[in-house]
Short mmCIF file of N, CA, C and O in Angstrom, two decimals:
data_model
loop_
_atom_site.label_atom_id
_atom_site.label_comp_id
_atom_site.label_asym_id
_atom_site.label_seq_id
_atom_site.Cartn_x
_atom_site.Cartn_y
_atom_site.Cartn_z
N GLN Y 1 27.38 81.64 -89.46
CA GLN Y 1 26.33 82.59 -89.14
C GLN Y 1 25.20 82.48 -90.16
O GLN Y 1 25.44 82.43 -91.35
N VAL Y 2 23.98 82.42 -89.67
CA VAL Y 2 22.82 82.29 -90.54
C VAL Y 2 22.44 83.65 -91.08
O VAL Y 2 22.36 84.63 -90.34
N GLN Y 3 22.19 83.71 -92.36
CA GLN Y 3 21.73 84.94 -92.98
C GLN Y 3 20.54 84.69 -93.89
O GLN Y 3 20.52 83.70 -94.63
N LEU Y 4 19.58 85.57 -93.83
CA LEU Y 4 18.43 85.56 -94.73
C LEU Y 4 18.38 86.92 -95.40
O LEU Y 4 18.35 87.95 -94.71
N VAL Y 5 18.36 86.94 -96.71
CA VAL Y 5 18.36 88.19 -97.45
C VAL Y 5 17.17 88.23 -98.38
O VAL Y 5 17.06 87.41 -99.30
N GLU Y 6 16.26 89.18 -98.12
CA GLU Y 6 15.07 89.34 -98.96
C GLU Y 6 15.36 90.31 -100.09
O GLU Y 6 16.18 91.22 -99.97
N SER Y 7 14.63 90.14 -101.17
CA SER Y 7 14.69 91.07 -102.29
C SER Y 7 13.38 90.99 -103.06
O SER Y 7 12.58 90.06 -102.84
N GLY Y 8 13.16 91.97 -103.92
CA GLY Y 8 11.99 91.94 -104.78
C GLY Y 8 10.87 92.88 -104.40
O GLY Y 8 9.86 92.96 -105.11
N GLY Y 9 11.01 93.57 -103.29
CA GLY Y 9 9.97 94.52 -102.92
C GLY Y 9 9.96 95.73 -103.83
O GLY Y 9 10.84 95.91 -104.66
N GLY Y 10 8.92 96.55 -103.68
CA GLY Y 10 8.83 97.75 -104.51
C GLY Y 10 7.46 98.36 -104.46
O GLY Y 10 6.64 98.01 -103.61
N LEU Y 11 7.22 99.26 -105.40
CA LEU Y 11 5.95 99.95 -105.52
C LEU Y 11 5.18 99.38 -106.70
O LEU Y 11 5.72 99.25 -107.80
N VAL Y 12 3.92 99.05 -106.48
CA VAL Y 12 3.09 98.47 -107.53
C VAL Y 12 1.67 98.99 -107.38
O VAL Y 12 1.24 99.32 -106.26
N GLN Y 13 0.96 99.06 -108.47
CA GLN Y 13 -0.44 99.48 -108.41
C GLN Y 13 -1.33 98.33 -107.96
O GLN Y 13 -0.98 97.15 -108.14
N ALA Y 14 -2.46 98.68 -107.41
CA ALA Y 14 -3.42 97.67 -107.00
C ALA Y 14 -3.77 96.78 -108.20
O ALA Y 14 -3.96 97.27 -109.31
N GLY Y 15 -3.84 95.47 -107.93
CA GLY Y 15 -4.09 94.50 -108.99
C GLY Y 15 -2.83 93.94 -109.62
O GLY Y 15 -2.90 92.97 -110.37
N GLY Y 16 -1.71 94.54 -109.30
CA GLY Y 16 -0.44 94.11 -109.87
C GLY Y 16 0.18 92.95 -109.11
O GLY Y 16 -0.43 92.40 -108.17
N SER Y 17 1.39 92.60 -109.52
CA SER Y 17 2.09 91.45 -108.94
C SER Y 17 3.53 91.80 -108.58
O SER Y 17 4.13 92.69 -109.20
N LEU Y 18 4.03 91.10 -107.60
CA LEU Y 18 5.44 91.17 -107.22
C LEU Y 18 5.88 89.77 -106.79
O LEU Y 18 5.05 89.00 -106.30
N ARG Y 19 7.17 89.50 -106.94
CA ARG Y 19 7.71 88.25 -106.42
C ARG Y 19 8.86 88.57 -105.48
O ARG Y 19 9.85 89.18 -105.88
N LEU Y 20 8.70 88.15 -104.24
CA LEU Y 20 9.76 88.32 -103.25
C LEU Y 20 10.63 87.07 -103.22
O LEU Y 20 10.14 85.96 -103.40
N SER Y 21 11.92 87.28 -102.96
CA SER Y 21 12.85 86.18 -102.82
C SER Y 21 13.55 86.27 -101.47
O SER Y 21 13.76 87.37 -100.95
N CYS Y 22 13.90 85.12 -100.93
CA CYS Y 22 14.64 85.07 -99.67
C CYS Y 22 15.75 84.04 -99.84
O CYS Y 22 15.47 82.84 -99.93
N ALA Y 23 16.97 84.52 -99.88
CA ALA Y 23 18.12 83.64 -100.04
C ALA Y 23 18.71 83.34 -98.67
O ALA Y 23 19.02 84.25 -97.90
N ALA Y 24 18.85 82.06 -98.38
CA ALA Y 24 19.38 81.61 -97.09
C ALA Y 24 20.81 81.12 -97.24
O ALA Y 24 21.13 80.43 -98.20
N SER Y 25 21.64 81.47 -96.30
CA SER Y 25 23.03 81.01 -96.32
C SER Y 25 23.49 80.76 -94.90
O SER Y 25 22.91 81.24 -93.94
N GLY Y 26 24.55 79.98 -94.78
CA GLY Y 26 25.16 79.73 -93.49
C GLY Y 26 24.62 78.52 -92.77
O GLY Y 26 25.11 78.16 -91.71
N HIS Y 27 23.62 77.85 -93.32
CA HIS Y 27 23.07 76.68 -92.65
C HIS Y 27 22.29 75.86 -93.65
O HIS Y 27 21.77 76.40 -94.62
N THR Y 28 22.18 74.60 -93.43
CA THR Y 28 21.34 73.75 -94.27
C THR Y 28 19.93 73.74 -93.70
O THR Y 28 19.70 73.30 -92.58
N PHE Y 29 18.99 74.22 -94.47
CA PHE Y 29 17.62 74.36 -93.96
C PHE Y 29 16.72 73.19 -94.35
O PHE Y 29 15.52 73.33 -94.42
N SER Y 30 17.32 72.03 -94.56
CA SER Y 30 16.54 70.92 -95.06
C SER Y 30 15.44 70.47 -94.11
O SER Y 30 14.46 69.88 -94.54
N THR Y 31 15.58 70.75 -92.82
CA THR Y 31 14.55 70.33 -91.87
C THR Y 31 13.75 71.50 -91.31
O THR Y 31 12.93 71.32 -90.42
N TYR Y 32 14.00 72.70 -91.82
CA TYR Y 32 13.35 73.88 -91.26
C TYR Y 32 12.16 74.31 -92.10
O TYR Y 32 12.20 74.27 -93.32
N VAL Y 33 11.15 74.79 -91.44
CA VAL Y 33 10.08 75.52 -92.08
C VAL Y 33 10.58 76.95 -92.35
O VAL Y 33 11.29 77.53 -91.54
N MET Y 34 10.19 77.48 -93.48
CA MET Y 34 10.48 78.89 -93.77
C MET Y 34 9.18 79.62 -94.00
O MET Y 34 8.22 79.06 -94.53
N GLY Y 35 9.15 80.86 -93.56
CA GLY Y 35 7.91 81.61 -93.63
C GLY Y 35 8.10 83.05 -94.05
O GLY Y 35 9.22 83.57 -94.06
N TRP Y 36 7.00 83.65 -94.42
CA TRP Y 36 6.94 85.09 -94.70
C TRP Y 36 5.97 85.73 -93.72
O TRP Y 36 4.88 85.21 -93.47
N PHE Y 37 6.39 86.85 -93.19
CA PHE Y 37 5.57 87.66 -92.31
C PHE Y 37 5.57 89.08 -92.84
O PHE Y 37 6.40 89.44 -93.68
N ARG Y 38 4.65 89.89 -92.37
CA ARG Y 38 4.63 91.30 -92.78
C ARG Y 38 4.19 92.17 -91.62
O ARG Y 38 3.51 91.72 -90.70
N GLN Y 39 4.64 93.42 -91.69
CA GLN Y 39 4.27 94.39 -90.66
C GLN Y 39 3.98 95.72 -91.31
O GLN Y 39 4.85 96.32 -91.96
N ALA Y 40 2.75 96.17 -91.15
CA ALA Y 40 2.34 97.46 -91.66
C ALA Y 40 2.56 98.53 -90.58
O ALA Y 40 2.61 98.19 -89.40
N PRO Y 41 2.68 99.78 -90.95
CA PRO Y 41 2.90 100.84 -89.96
C PRO Y 41 1.82 100.85 -88.89
O PRO Y 41 0.63 100.82 -89.21
N GLY Y 42 2.23 100.86 -87.64
CA GLY Y 42 1.30 100.91 -86.53
C GLY Y 42 0.60 99.61 -86.21
O GLY Y 42 -0.29 99.58 -85.35
N LYS Y 43 0.98 98.54 -86.90
CA LYS Y 43 0.35 97.25 -86.67
C LYS Y 43 1.38 96.21 -86.23
O LYS Y 43 2.58 96.38 -86.43
N GLU Y 44 0.89 95.14 -85.66
CA GLU Y 44 1.77 94.06 -85.25
C GLU Y 44 2.18 93.22 -86.46
O GLU Y 44 1.48 93.18 -87.48
N ARG Y 45 3.31 92.55 -86.31
CA ARG Y 45 3.75 91.65 -87.37
C ARG Y 45 2.75 90.50 -87.50
O ARG Y 45 2.29 89.95 -86.49
N GLU Y 46 2.42 90.15 -88.74
CA GLU Y 46 1.44 89.08 -88.95
C GLU Y 46 1.97 88.04 -89.91
O GLU Y 46 2.79 88.32 -90.80
N PHE Y 47 1.49 86.84 -89.74
CA PHE Y 47 1.87 85.72 -90.58
C PHE Y 47 1.27 85.87 -91.98
O PHE Y 47 0.13 86.31 -92.14
N VAL Y 48 2.06 85.48 -92.99
CA VAL Y 48 1.58 85.51 -94.38
C VAL Y 48 1.51 84.10 -94.95
O VAL Y 48 0.47 83.66 -95.41
N ALA Y 49 2.64 83.40 -94.95
CA ALA Y 49 2.70 82.07 -95.55
C ALA Y 49 3.91 81.33 -95.02
O ALA Y 49 4.88 81.95 -94.57
N ALA Y 50 3.86 80.00 -95.09
CA ALA Y 50 4.98 79.17 -94.66
C ALA Y 50 5.06 77.93 -95.52
O ALA Y 50 4.06 77.49 -96.10
N ILE Y 51 6.27 77.37 -95.60
CA ILE Y 51 6.49 76.18 -96.40
C ILE Y 51 7.51 75.30 -95.69
O ILE Y 51 8.49 75.78 -95.15
N SER Y 52 7.23 74.01 -95.67
CA SER Y 52 8.20 73.08 -95.13
C SER Y 52 9.28 72.85 -96.17
O SER Y 52 9.00 72.83 -97.37
N TRP Y 53 10.50 72.70 -95.72
CA TRP Y 53 11.61 72.65 -96.67
C TRP Y 53 11.67 71.34 -97.43
O TRP Y 53 11.85 71.32 -98.64
N SER Y 54 11.50 70.24 -96.74
CA SER Y 54 11.75 68.94 -97.37
C SER Y 54 10.53 68.37 -98.07
O SER Y 54 10.66 67.69 -99.08
N VAL Y 55 9.35 68.67 -97.59
CA VAL Y 55 8.15 68.06 -98.17
C VAL Y 55 7.38 69.05 -99.05
O VAL Y 55 6.73 68.67 -100.00
N GLY Y 56 7.50 70.33 -98.71
CA GLY Y 56 6.83 71.33 -99.53
C GLY Y 56 5.40 71.62 -99.12
O GLY Y 56 4.66 72.21 -99.88
N ASN Y 57 5.01 71.20 -97.92
CA ASN Y 57 3.69 71.57 -97.42
C ASN Y 57 3.62 73.07 -97.23
O ASN Y 57 4.57 73.69 -96.76
N THR Y 58 2.47 73.66 -97.57
CA THR Y 58 2.31 75.10 -97.45
C THR Y 58 1.13 75.46 -96.57
O THR Y 58 0.20 74.66 -96.38
N TYR Y 59 1.18 76.68 -96.05
CA TYR Y 59 0.12 77.18 -95.16
C TYR Y 59 0.03 78.67 -95.38
O TYR Y 59 1.05 79.36 -95.47
N TYR Y 60 -1.20 79.20 -95.48
CA TYR Y 60 -1.40 80.61 -95.80
C TYR Y 60 -2.34 81.28 -94.81
O TYR Y 60 -3.27 80.65 -94.29
N ALA Y 61 -2.12 82.56 -94.62
CA ALA Y 61 -3.10 83.36 -93.91
C ALA Y 61 -4.34 83.50 -94.79
O ALA Y 61 -4.23 83.55 -96.03
N ASN Y 62 -5.50 83.58 -94.17
CA ASN Y 62 -6.74 83.68 -94.95
C ASN Y 62 -6.74 84.92 -95.84
O ASN Y 62 -7.31 84.92 -96.92
N SER Y 63 -6.09 85.98 -95.38
CA SER Y 63 -6.12 87.24 -96.12
C SER Y 63 -5.37 87.18 -97.45
O SER Y 63 -5.58 88.03 -98.31
N VAL Y 64 -4.50 86.19 -97.63
CA VAL Y 64 -3.72 86.10 -98.86
C VAL Y 64 -3.99 84.82 -99.63
O VAL Y 64 -3.48 84.65 -100.75
N LYS Y 65 -4.78 83.94 -99.08
CA LYS Y 65 -5.05 82.66 -99.72
C LYS Y 65 -5.69 82.88 -101.08
O LYS Y 65 -6.64 83.66 -101.22
N GLY Y 66 -5.15 82.20 -102.09
CA GLY Y 66 -5.66 82.35 -103.44
C GLY Y 66 -5.00 83.46 -104.23
O GLY Y 66 -5.16 83.54 -105.45
N ARG Y 67 -4.25 84.33 -103.55
CA ARG Y 67 -3.55 85.43 -104.24
C ARG Y 67 -2.04 85.27 -104.16
O ARG Y 67 -1.32 85.66 -105.09
N PHE Y 68 -1.55 84.75 -103.05
CA PHE Y 68 -0.11 84.59 -102.84
C PHE Y 68 0.26 83.11 -102.94
O PHE Y 68 -0.52 82.23 -102.54
N THR Y 69 1.47 82.85 -103.42
CA THR Y 69 1.99 81.48 -103.49
C THR Y 69 3.41 81.45 -102.97
O THR Y 69 4.27 82.20 -103.45
N ILE Y 70 3.65 80.59 -102.01
CA ILE Y 70 5.00 80.40 -101.48
C ILE Y 70 5.60 79.15 -102.12
O ILE Y 70 4.91 78.15 -102.32
N SER Y 71 6.87 79.24 -102.47
CA SER Y 71 7.55 78.11 -103.09
C SER Y 71 9.02 78.16 -102.69
O SER Y 71 9.47 79.14 -102.10
N ARG Y 72 9.73 77.07 -103.01
CA ARG Y 72 11.15 77.09 -102.66
C ARG Y 72 11.97 76.35 -103.71
O ARG Y 72 11.47 75.47 -104.40
N ASP Y 73 13.22 76.74 -103.81
CA ASP Y 73 14.20 76.08 -104.67
C ASP Y 73 15.28 75.55 -103.74
O ASP Y 73 16.14 76.31 -103.28
N ASN Y 74 15.25 74.26 -103.49
CA ASN Y 74 16.19 73.69 -102.53
C ASN Y 74 17.64 73.84 -102.98
O ASN Y 74 18.54 74.05 -102.16
N ALA Y 75 17.87 73.72 -104.27
CA ALA Y 75 19.24 73.80 -104.78
C ALA Y 75 19.83 75.19 -104.55
O ALA Y 75 21.04 75.32 -104.37
N LYS Y 76 18.97 76.20 -104.54
CA LYS Y 76 19.45 77.57 -104.36
C LYS Y 76 19.25 78.05 -102.93
O LYS Y 76 19.57 79.21 -102.63
N ASN Y 77 18.68 77.21 -102.07
CA ASN Y 77 18.38 77.62 -100.69
C ASN Y 77 17.58 78.93 -100.69
O ASN Y 77 17.87 79.86 -99.93
N THR Y 78 16.60 78.98 -101.54
CA THR Y 78 15.82 80.22 -101.71
C THR Y 78 14.34 79.92 -101.62
O THR Y 78 13.87 78.90 -102.14
N VAL Y 79 13.64 80.80 -100.96
CA VAL Y 79 12.19 80.74 -100.86
C VAL Y 79 11.59 81.96 -101.56
O VAL Y 79 12.15 83.06 -101.47
N TYR Y 80 10.48 81.76 -102.22
CA TYR Y 80 9.83 82.82 -102.98
C TYR Y 80 8.42 83.07 -102.45
O TYR Y 80 7.77 82.18 -101.89
N LEU Y 81 7.96 84.28 -102.66
CA LEU Y 81 6.57 84.61 -102.39
C LEU Y 81 6.04 85.35 -103.60
O LEU Y 81 6.39 86.51 -103.82
N GLN Y 82 5.24 84.66 -104.39
CA GLN Y 82 4.59 85.28 -105.55
C GLN Y 82 3.31 85.93 -105.08
O GLN Y 82 2.43 85.26 -104.53
N MET Y 83 3.20 87.22 -105.30
CA MET Y 83 2.04 87.98 -104.82
C MET Y 83 1.28 88.55 -106.02
O MET Y 83 1.83 89.36 -106.77
N ASN Y 84 0.07 88.08 -106.22
CA ASN Y 84 -0.78 88.53 -107.31
C ASN Y 84 -2.00 89.26 -106.76
O ASN Y 84 -2.33 89.14 -105.59
N SER Y 85 -2.67 89.98 -107.63
CA SER Y 85 -3.89 90.72 -107.26
C SER Y 85 -3.66 91.53 -105.98
O SER Y 85 -4.45 91.49 -105.04
N LEU Y 86 -2.57 92.25 -105.96
CA LEU Y 86 -2.21 93.00 -104.76
C LEU Y 86 -3.21 94.10 -104.45
O LEU Y 86 -3.79 94.71 -105.36
N LYS Y 87 -3.39 94.31 -103.15
CA LYS Y 87 -4.33 95.31 -102.65
C LYS Y 87 -3.57 96.34 -101.81
O LYS Y 87 -2.51 96.02 -101.25
N PRO Y 88 -4.10 97.54 -101.67
CA PRO Y 88 -3.43 98.54 -100.81
C PRO Y 88 -3.18 98.02 -99.40
O PRO Y 88 -2.16 98.37 -98.78
N GLU Y 89 -4.06 97.18 -98.89
CA GLU Y 89 -3.87 96.65 -97.53
C GLU Y 89 -2.74 95.63 -97.44
O GLU Y 89 -2.40 95.19 -96.34
N ASP Y 90 -2.16 95.26 -98.57
CA ASP Y 90 -0.97 94.40 -98.54
C ASP Y 90 0.30 95.21 -98.30
O ASP Y 90 1.38 94.62 -98.14
N THR Y 91 0.19 96.51 -98.29
CA THR Y 91 1.35 97.36 -98.05
C THR Y 91 1.95 97.09 -96.68
O THR Y 91 1.25 97.15 -95.67
N ALA Y 92 3.23 96.78 -96.66
CA ALA Y 92 3.91 96.43 -95.40
C ALA Y 92 5.38 96.15 -95.70
O ALA Y 92 5.79 96.06 -96.86
N VAL Y 93 6.14 96.01 -94.63
CA VAL Y 93 7.48 95.44 -94.75
C VAL Y 93 7.33 93.93 -94.62
O VAL Y 93 6.72 93.45 -93.66
N TYR Y 94 7.88 93.22 -95.59
CA TYR Y 94 7.76 91.77 -95.61
C TYR Y 94 9.08 91.16 -95.14
O TYR Y 94 10.16 91.52 -95.62
N TYR Y 95 8.96 90.22 -94.20
CA TYR Y 95 10.13 89.58 -93.59
C TYR Y 95 10.12 88.08 -93.91
O TYR Y 95 9.08 87.42 -93.82
N CYS Y 96 11.28 87.58 -94.22
CA CYS Y 96 11.51 86.15 -94.37
C CYS Y 96 12.01 85.62 -93.03
O CYS Y 96 12.77 86.29 -92.33
N ALA Y 97 11.57 84.42 -92.67
CA ALA Y 97 11.99 83.82 -91.41
C ALA Y 97 12.23 82.33 -91.62
O ALA Y 97 11.62 81.71 -92.50
N ALA Y 98 13.08 81.76 -90.77
CA ALA Y 98 13.41 80.34 -90.86
C ALA Y 98 13.61 79.76 -89.47
O ALA Y 98 13.91 80.49 -88.52
N GLY Y 99 13.43 78.45 -89.36
CA GLY Y 99 13.77 77.79 -88.13
C GLY Y 99 12.61 77.24 -87.34
O GLY Y 99 12.82 76.64 -86.29
N ALA Y 100 11.38 77.45 -87.79
CA ALA Y 100 10.24 76.86 -87.09
C ALA Y 100 10.17 75.36 -87.42
O ALA Y 100 10.83 74.87 -88.32
N ILE Y 101 9.34 74.66 -86.66
CA ILE Y 101 9.23 73.23 -86.87
C ILE Y 101 7.93 72.83 -87.57
O ILE Y 101 7.77 71.67 -87.96
N ALA Y 102 7.01 73.76 -87.70
CA ALA Y 102 5.74 73.45 -88.37
C ALA Y 102 5.27 74.68 -89.13
O ALA Y 102 5.56 75.82 -88.73
N THR Y 103 4.53 74.44 -90.20
CA THR Y 103 4.04 75.58 -91.00
C THR Y 103 3.04 76.42 -90.23
O THR Y 103 2.80 77.57 -90.58
N THR Y 104 2.45 75.87 -89.17
CA THR Y 104 1.49 76.62 -88.38
C THR Y 104 2.13 77.27 -87.15
O THR Y 104 1.43 77.83 -86.30
N SER Y 105 3.44 77.22 -87.04
CA SER Y 105 4.13 77.79 -85.88
C SER Y 105 3.98 79.30 -85.84
O SER Y 105 3.99 79.96 -86.88
N PRO Y 106 3.89 79.88 -84.65
CA PRO Y 106 3.81 81.34 -84.52
C PRO Y 106 5.16 81.98 -84.80
O PRO Y 106 6.19 81.30 -84.85
N SER Y 107 5.17 83.28 -84.94
CA SER Y 107 6.40 84.00 -85.26
C SER Y 107 7.48 83.78 -84.20
O SER Y 107 8.67 83.75 -84.53
N SER Y 108 7.08 83.60 -82.94
CA SER Y 108 8.05 83.41 -81.87
C SER Y 108 8.85 82.12 -82.02
O SER Y 108 9.89 81.95 -81.39
N SER Y 109 8.37 81.20 -82.85
CA SER Y 109 9.05 79.93 -83.05
C SER Y 109 10.15 79.99 -84.09
O SER Y 109 10.93 79.05 -84.23
N TYR Y 110 10.19 81.07 -84.85
CA TYR Y 110 11.19 81.20 -85.91
C TYR Y 110 12.50 81.73 -85.31
O TYR Y 110 12.51 82.70 -84.56
N LYS Y 111 13.60 81.08 -85.67
CA LYS Y 111 14.89 81.42 -85.08
C LYS Y 111 15.62 82.53 -85.83
O LYS Y 111 16.38 83.28 -85.23
N TYR Y 112 15.41 82.60 -87.13
CA TYR Y 112 16.20 83.50 -87.95
C TYR Y 112 15.28 84.40 -88.77
O TYR Y 112 14.25 83.96 -89.27
N TRP Y 113 15.69 85.65 -88.90
CA TRP Y 113 14.89 86.65 -89.61
C TRP Y 113 15.75 87.46 -90.56
O TRP Y 113 16.92 87.75 -90.27
N GLY Y 114 15.15 87.83 -91.69
CA GLY Y 114 15.81 88.74 -92.61
C GLY Y 114 15.58 90.18 -92.19
O GLY Y 114 14.90 90.45 -91.19
N GLN Y 115 16.11 91.09 -92.98
CA GLN Y 115 16.03 92.51 -92.64
C GLN Y 115 14.73 93.15 -93.14
O GLN Y 115 14.40 94.27 -92.73
N GLY Y 116 14.02 92.48 -94.00
CA GLY Y 116 12.75 92.98 -94.49
C GLY Y 116 12.88 93.70 -95.82
O GLY Y 116 13.93 94.27 -96.15
N THR Y 117 11.80 93.67 -96.59
CA THR Y 117 11.74 94.40 -97.85
C THR Y 117 10.37 95.08 -97.95
O THR Y 117 9.35 94.48 -97.62
N GLN Y 118 10.38 96.33 -98.38
CA GLN Y 118 9.16 97.12 -98.40
C GLN Y 118 8.33 96.80 -99.64
O GLN Y 118 8.85 96.79 -100.76
N VAL Y 119 7.05 96.57 -99.41
CA VAL Y 119 6.08 96.42 -100.50
C VAL Y 119 5.03 97.50 -100.32
O VAL Y 119 4.41 97.61 -99.26
N THR Y 120 4.84 98.30 -101.35
CA THR Y 120 3.86 99.37 -101.31
C THR Y 120 2.90 99.20 -102.48
O THR Y 120 3.34 99.14 -103.64
N VAL Y 121 1.62 99.12 -102.17
CA VAL Y 121 0.59 98.96 -103.20
C VAL Y 121 -0.25 100.23 -103.24
O VAL Y 121 -0.90 100.58 -102.25
N SER Y 122 -0.24 100.90 -104.37
CA SER Y 122 -0.99 102.15 -104.51
C SER Y 122 -2.37 101.86 -105.07
O SER Y 122 -2.57 100.94 -105.86
N SER Y 123 -3.33 102.68 -104.66
CA SER Y 123 -4.72 102.48 -105.11
C SER Y 123 -4.99 103.24 -106.39
O SER Y 123 -4.20 104.04 -106.86
#
């Protein structure tokens, strides 16, 4: 059974930083793209960033480009999202996902999802 477990969310002031982690187990993700999505209250889930597992190509939403960095540790089957210069509009539940075939794939292409971790940025 595939499992994705996020951690690292919390409350931070605007301008601060957080690092989210997503630990994958139950499958070898060497050929899968992994991504981060977020959903704010009353809004649809939106793409944040994605990374290919074997090559390390990355892709970012325009709203986070230059502030967020996605990376992965293949040995630990873990993907990270380093979030700097956080803004109140970054407040959302952040979800890790796996199983897409391209970094530009939509959310519907991801096969596996974590339970989400709350990120709250205060002004």
